[in-house]
mmCIF file of C-alpha atoms in Angstrom:
data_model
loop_
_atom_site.group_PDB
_atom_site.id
_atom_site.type_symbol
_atom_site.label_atom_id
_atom_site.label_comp_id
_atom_site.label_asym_id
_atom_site.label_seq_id
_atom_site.Cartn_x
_atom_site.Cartn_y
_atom_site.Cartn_z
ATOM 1 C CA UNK A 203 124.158 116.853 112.464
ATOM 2 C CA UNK A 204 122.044 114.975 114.090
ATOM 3 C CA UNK A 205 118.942 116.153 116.084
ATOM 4 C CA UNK A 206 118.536 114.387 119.919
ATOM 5 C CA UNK A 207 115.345 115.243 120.498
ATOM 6 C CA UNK A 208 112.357 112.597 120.100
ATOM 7 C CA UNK A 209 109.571 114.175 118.446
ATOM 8 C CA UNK A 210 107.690 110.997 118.137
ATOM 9 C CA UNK A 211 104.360 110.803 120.383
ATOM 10 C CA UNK A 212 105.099 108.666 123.489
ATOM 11 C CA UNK A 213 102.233 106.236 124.736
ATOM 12 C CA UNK A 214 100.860 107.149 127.565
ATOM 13 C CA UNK A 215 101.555 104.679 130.695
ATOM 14 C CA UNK A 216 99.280 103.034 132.299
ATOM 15 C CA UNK A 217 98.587 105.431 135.279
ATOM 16 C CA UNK A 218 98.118 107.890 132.617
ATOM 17 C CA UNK A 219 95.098 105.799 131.244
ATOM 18 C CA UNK A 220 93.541 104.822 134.419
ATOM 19 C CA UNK A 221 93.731 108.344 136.271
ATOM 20 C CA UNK A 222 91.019 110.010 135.142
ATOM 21 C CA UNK A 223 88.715 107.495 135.082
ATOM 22 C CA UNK A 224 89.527 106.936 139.378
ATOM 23 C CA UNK A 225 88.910 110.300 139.374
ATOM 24 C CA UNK A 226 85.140 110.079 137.408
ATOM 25 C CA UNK A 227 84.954 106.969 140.020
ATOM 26 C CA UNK A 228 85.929 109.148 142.948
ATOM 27 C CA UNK A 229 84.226 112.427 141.676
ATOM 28 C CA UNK A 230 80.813 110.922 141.245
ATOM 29 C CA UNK A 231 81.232 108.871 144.389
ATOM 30 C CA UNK A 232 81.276 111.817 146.603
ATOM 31 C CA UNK A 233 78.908 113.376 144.807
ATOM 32 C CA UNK A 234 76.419 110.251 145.063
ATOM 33 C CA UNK A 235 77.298 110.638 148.814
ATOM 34 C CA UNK A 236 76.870 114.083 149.537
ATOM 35 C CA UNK A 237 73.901 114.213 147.601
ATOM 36 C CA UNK A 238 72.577 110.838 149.825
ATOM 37 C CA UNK A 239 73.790 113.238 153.176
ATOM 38 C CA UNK A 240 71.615 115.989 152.055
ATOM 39 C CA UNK A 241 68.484 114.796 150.848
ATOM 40 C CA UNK A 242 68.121 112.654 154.300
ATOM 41 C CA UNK A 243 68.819 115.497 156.449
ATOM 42 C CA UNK A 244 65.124 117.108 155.529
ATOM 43 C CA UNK A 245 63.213 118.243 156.881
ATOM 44 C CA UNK A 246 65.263 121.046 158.385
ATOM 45 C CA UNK A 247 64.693 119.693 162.150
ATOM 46 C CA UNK A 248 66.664 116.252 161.702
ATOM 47 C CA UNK A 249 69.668 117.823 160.750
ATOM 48 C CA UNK A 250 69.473 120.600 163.130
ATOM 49 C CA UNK A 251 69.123 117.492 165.918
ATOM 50 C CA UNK A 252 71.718 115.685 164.977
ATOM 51 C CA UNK A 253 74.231 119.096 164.943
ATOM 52 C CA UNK A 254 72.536 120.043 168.431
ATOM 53 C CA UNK A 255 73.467 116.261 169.820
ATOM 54 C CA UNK A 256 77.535 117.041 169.008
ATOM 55 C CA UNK A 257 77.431 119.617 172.149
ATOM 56 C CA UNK A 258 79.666 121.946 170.181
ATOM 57 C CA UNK A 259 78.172 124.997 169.371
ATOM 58 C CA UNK A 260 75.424 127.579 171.043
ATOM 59 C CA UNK A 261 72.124 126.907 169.627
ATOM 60 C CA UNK A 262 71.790 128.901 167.266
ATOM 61 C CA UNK A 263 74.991 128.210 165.738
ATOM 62 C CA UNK A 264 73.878 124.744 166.016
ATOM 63 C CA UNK A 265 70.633 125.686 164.001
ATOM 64 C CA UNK A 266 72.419 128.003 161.139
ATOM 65 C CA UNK A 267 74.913 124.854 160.678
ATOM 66 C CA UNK A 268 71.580 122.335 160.808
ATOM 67 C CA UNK A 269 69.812 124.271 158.362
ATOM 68 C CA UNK A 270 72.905 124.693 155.538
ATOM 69 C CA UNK A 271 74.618 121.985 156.077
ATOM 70 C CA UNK A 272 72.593 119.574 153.565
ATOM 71 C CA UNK A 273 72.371 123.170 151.279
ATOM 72 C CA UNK A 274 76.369 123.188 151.262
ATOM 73 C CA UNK A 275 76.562 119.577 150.871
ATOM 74 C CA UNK A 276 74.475 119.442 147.362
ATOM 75 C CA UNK A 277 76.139 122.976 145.774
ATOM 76 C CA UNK A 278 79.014 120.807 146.251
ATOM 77 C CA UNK A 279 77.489 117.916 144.926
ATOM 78 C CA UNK A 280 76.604 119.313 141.953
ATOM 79 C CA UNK A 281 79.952 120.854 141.365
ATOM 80 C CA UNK A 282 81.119 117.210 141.730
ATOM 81 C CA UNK A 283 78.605 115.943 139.290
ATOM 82 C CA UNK A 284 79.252 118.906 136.614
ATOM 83 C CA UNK A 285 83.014 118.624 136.943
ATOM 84 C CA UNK A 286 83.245 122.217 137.550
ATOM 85 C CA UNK A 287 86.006 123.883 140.106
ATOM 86 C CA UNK A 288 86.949 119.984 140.558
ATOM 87 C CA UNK A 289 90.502 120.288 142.328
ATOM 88 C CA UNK A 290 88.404 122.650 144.979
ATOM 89 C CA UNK A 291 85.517 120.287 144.788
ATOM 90 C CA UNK A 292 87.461 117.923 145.646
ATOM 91 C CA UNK A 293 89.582 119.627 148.640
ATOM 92 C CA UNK A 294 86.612 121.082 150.049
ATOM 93 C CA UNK A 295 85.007 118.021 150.214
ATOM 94 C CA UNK A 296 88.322 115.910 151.434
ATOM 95 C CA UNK A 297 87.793 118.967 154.704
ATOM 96 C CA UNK A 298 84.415 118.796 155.017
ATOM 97 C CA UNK A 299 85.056 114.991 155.638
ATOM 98 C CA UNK A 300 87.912 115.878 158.119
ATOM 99 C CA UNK A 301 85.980 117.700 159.856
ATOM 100 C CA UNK A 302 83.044 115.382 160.166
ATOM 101 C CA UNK A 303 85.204 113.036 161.356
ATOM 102 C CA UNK A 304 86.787 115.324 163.856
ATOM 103 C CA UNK A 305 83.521 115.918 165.310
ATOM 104 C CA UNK A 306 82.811 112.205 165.698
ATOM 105 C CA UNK A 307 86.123 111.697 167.339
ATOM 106 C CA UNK A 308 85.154 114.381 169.988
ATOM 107 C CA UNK A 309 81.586 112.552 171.115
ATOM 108 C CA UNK A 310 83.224 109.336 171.022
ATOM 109 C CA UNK A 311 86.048 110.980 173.297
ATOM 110 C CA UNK A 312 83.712 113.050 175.457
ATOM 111 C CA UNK A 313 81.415 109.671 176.290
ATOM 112 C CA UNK A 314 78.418 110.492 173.906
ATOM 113 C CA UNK A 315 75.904 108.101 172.685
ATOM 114 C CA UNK A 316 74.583 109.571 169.666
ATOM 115 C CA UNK A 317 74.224 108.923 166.029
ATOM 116 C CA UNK A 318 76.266 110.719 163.938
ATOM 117 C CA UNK A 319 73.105 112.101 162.007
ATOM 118 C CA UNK A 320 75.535 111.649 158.215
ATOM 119 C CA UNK A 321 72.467 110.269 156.528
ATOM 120 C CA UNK A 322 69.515 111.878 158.568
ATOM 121 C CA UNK A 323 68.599 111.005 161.809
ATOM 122 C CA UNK A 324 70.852 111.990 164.618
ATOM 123 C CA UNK A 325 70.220 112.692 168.000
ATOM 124 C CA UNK A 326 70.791 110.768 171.283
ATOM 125 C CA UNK A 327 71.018 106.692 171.238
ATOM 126 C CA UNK A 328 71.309 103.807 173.087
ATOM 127 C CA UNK A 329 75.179 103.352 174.210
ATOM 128 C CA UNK A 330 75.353 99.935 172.412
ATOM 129 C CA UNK A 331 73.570 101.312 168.827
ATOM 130 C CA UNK A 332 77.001 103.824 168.725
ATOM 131 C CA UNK A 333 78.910 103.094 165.500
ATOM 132 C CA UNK A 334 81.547 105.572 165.891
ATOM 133 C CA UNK A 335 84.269 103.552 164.441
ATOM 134 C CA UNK A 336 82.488 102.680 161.003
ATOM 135 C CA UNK A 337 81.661 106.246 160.768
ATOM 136 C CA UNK A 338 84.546 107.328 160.967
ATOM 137 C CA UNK A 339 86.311 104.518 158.928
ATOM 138 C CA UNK A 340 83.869 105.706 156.022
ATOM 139 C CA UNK A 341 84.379 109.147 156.297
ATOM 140 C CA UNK A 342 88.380 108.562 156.012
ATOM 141 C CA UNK A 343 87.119 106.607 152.836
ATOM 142 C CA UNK A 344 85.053 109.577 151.552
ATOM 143 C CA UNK A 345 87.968 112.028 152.254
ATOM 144 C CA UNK A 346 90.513 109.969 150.390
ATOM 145 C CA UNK A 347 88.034 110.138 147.585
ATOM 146 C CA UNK A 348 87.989 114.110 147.831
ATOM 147 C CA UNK A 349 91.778 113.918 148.240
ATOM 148 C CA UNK A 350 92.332 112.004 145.437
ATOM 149 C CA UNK A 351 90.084 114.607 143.344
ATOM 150 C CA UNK A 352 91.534 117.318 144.328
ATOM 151 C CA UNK A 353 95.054 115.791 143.777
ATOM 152 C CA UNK A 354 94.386 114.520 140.242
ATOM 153 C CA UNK A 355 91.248 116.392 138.926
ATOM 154 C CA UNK A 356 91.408 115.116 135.260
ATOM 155 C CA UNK A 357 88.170 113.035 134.790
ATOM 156 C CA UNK A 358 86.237 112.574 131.621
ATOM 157 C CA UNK A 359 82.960 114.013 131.736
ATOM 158 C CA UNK A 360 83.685 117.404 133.698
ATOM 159 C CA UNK A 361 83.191 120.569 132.616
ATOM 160 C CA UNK A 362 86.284 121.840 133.901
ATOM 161 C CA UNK A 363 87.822 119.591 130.642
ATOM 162 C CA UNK A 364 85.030 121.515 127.880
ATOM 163 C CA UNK A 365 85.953 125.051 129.680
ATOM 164 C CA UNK A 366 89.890 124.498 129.598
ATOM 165 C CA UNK A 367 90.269 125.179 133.130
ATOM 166 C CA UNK A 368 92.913 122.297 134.055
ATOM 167 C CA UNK A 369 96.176 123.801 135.130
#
């Protein structure tokens, strides 16, 4: 009797080979950005400016959010970076992004002029100096990156890979 079953190793294909290394690409990415996000929004005031210019919370909601904001945006850079928690890395960040974007889409519906305040800054601007639709073309961008992550967390280099913590 025969046996049916192919014990022989298959190759992998090639989406198998090029996964994990979009998701390094996409991992780091996000991190890089996040990382960029934070670091501009300091001192504490420029990021609690550009969260008071949205019009969407009391003021001192608006100042709680302004001053963790950047602090949430680099713990979950560094998860990024590390690898660690990666599929929630990624989902949290693919939200975060979402919701970014959400808030954009309500100034640019309720006739503000302001910058988004993403990489520092913020605040009220000239009507002409709005960018909403780039901002919010990049932030789809970013969020696809987080999706993607949190879809297919296998990357080299993470420390979810060392610990054994894929599923």
């Amino acid at each position: 009797m025969t046996d049916t079953l192919d014990d022989t190793p298959k190759a992998p294909t090639r989406w198998e080979t090029i996964q994990p290394w979009i998701s390094l690409a996409c991992r780091l990415g996000l991190a890089a950005v996040l990382i960029t996000a934070a670091v501009t929004k300091y001192p504490p005031a420029l990021s609690i400016q550009a969260v008071e210019a949205y019009d969407l919370f009391p003021t001192e909601v608006a100042r709680l959010i302004g001053y963790t904001l950047p602090l949430f945006e680099l713990a979950l850079a560094l998860l990024l970076l590390l690898g660690l928690a990666t599929r929630y890395s990624g989902a949290v960040g693919a939200i975060l992004m979402v919701l970014f974007i959400a808030g954009i889409v309500s100034a640019m519906a309720r006739g503000l002029s302001i910058d988004c305040g993403c990489f520092g800054g913020g605040g009220q601007v000239d009507p002409e100096e709005t960018s909403y639709g780039v901002s919010i073309a990049r932030d789809v961008a970013f969020a696809a990156m987080g999706a993607f992550v949190a879809i297919w967390p296998r990357s080299p280099f993470a420390l979810d890979r060392v610990l054994g913590l894929y599923r």
